[in-house]
């Protein structure tokens, strides 16, 4: 069942974008290109790009792989 984003609270709509910004921040802190990071996280580079731009909504398993590749806690990827 698809979720209509228009029916979600404002904060939920911005979560993907905020998550993507955190991923980009930590990737750059580690000095990784999107391609290098994608390889470490075992993801396709276009999927990483979609996450960073807020267009993709990764599963919790993908979030765990991202955090592991960045060597951080998964909680560091979410807004405060």
PDB file of C-alpha atoms in Angstrom, residues 27-59:
ATOM      1  CA  UNK A  27      30.568  10.511   3.650  1.00  0.00           C
ATOM      2  CA  UNK A  28      32.472  13.729   3.027  1.00  0.00           C
ATOM      3  CA  UNK A  29      33.907  13.683   6.564  1.00  0.00           C
ATOM      4  CA  UNK A  30      35.361  10.274   5.688  1.00  0.00           C
ATOM      5  CA  UNK A  31      36.785  11.646   2.429  1.00  0.00           C
ATOM      6  CA  UNK A  32      34.788   9.231   0.287  1.00  0.00           C
ATOM      7  CA  UNK A  33      33.359   9.766  -3.165  1.00  0.00           C
ATOM      8  CA  UNK A  34      29.832   8.492  -3.767  1.00  0.00           C
ATOM      9  CA  UNK A  35      31.315   5.612  -5.758  1.00  0.00           C
ATOM     10  CA  UNK A  36      33.765   4.637  -3.005  1.00  0.00           C
ATOM     11  CA  UNK A  37      31.058   4.874  -0.381  1.00  0.00           C
ATOM     12  CA  UNK A  38      28.610   2.877  -2.500  1.00  0.00           C
ATOM     13  CA  UNK A  39      31.190   0.112  -2.835  1.00  0.00           C
ATOM     14  CA  UNK A  40      31.810   0.020   0.935  1.00  0.00           C
ATOM     15  CA  UNK A  41      28.075  -0.050   1.677  1.00  0.00           C
ATOM     16  CA  UNK A  42      27.411  -2.567  -1.117  1.00  0.00           C
ATOM     17  CA  UNK A  43      24.954  -0.198  -2.786  1.00  0.00           C
ATOM     18  CA  UNK A  44      24.639   1.090  -6.343  1.00  0.00           C
ATOM     19  CA  UNK A  45      26.049   4.618  -6.780  1.00  0.00           C
ATOM     20  CA  UNK A  46      22.755   5.890  -8.225  1.00  0.00           C
ATOM     21  CA  UNK A  47      20.942   4.584  -5.139  1.00  0.00           C
ATOM     22  CA  UNK A  48      23.408   6.473  -2.922  1.00  0.00           C
ATOM     23  CA  UNK A  49      22.762   9.597  -4.983  1.00  0.00           C
ATOM     24  CA  UNK A  50      19.014   9.124  -4.511  1.00  0.00           C
ATOM     25  CA  UNK A  51      19.443   8.750  -0.758  1.00  0.00           C
ATOM     26  CA  UNK A  52      21.610  11.864  -0.495  1.00  0.00           C
ATOM     27  CA  UNK A  53      19.128  13.905  -2.508  1.00  0.00           C
ATOM     28  CA  UNK A  54      16.198  12.738  -0.363  1.00  0.00           C
ATOM     29  CA  UNK A  55      14.520  10.890  -3.237  1.00  0.00           C
ATOM     30  CA  UNK A  56      15.019   7.392  -1.767  1.00  0.00           C
ATOM     31  CA  UNK A  57      13.648   5.979   1.444  1.00  0.00           C
ATOM     32  CA  UNK A  58      16.081   3.263   2.578  1.00  0.00           C
ATOM     33  CA  UNK A  59      15.039   0.311   4.730  1.00  0.00           C
TER      34      UNK A  59
END
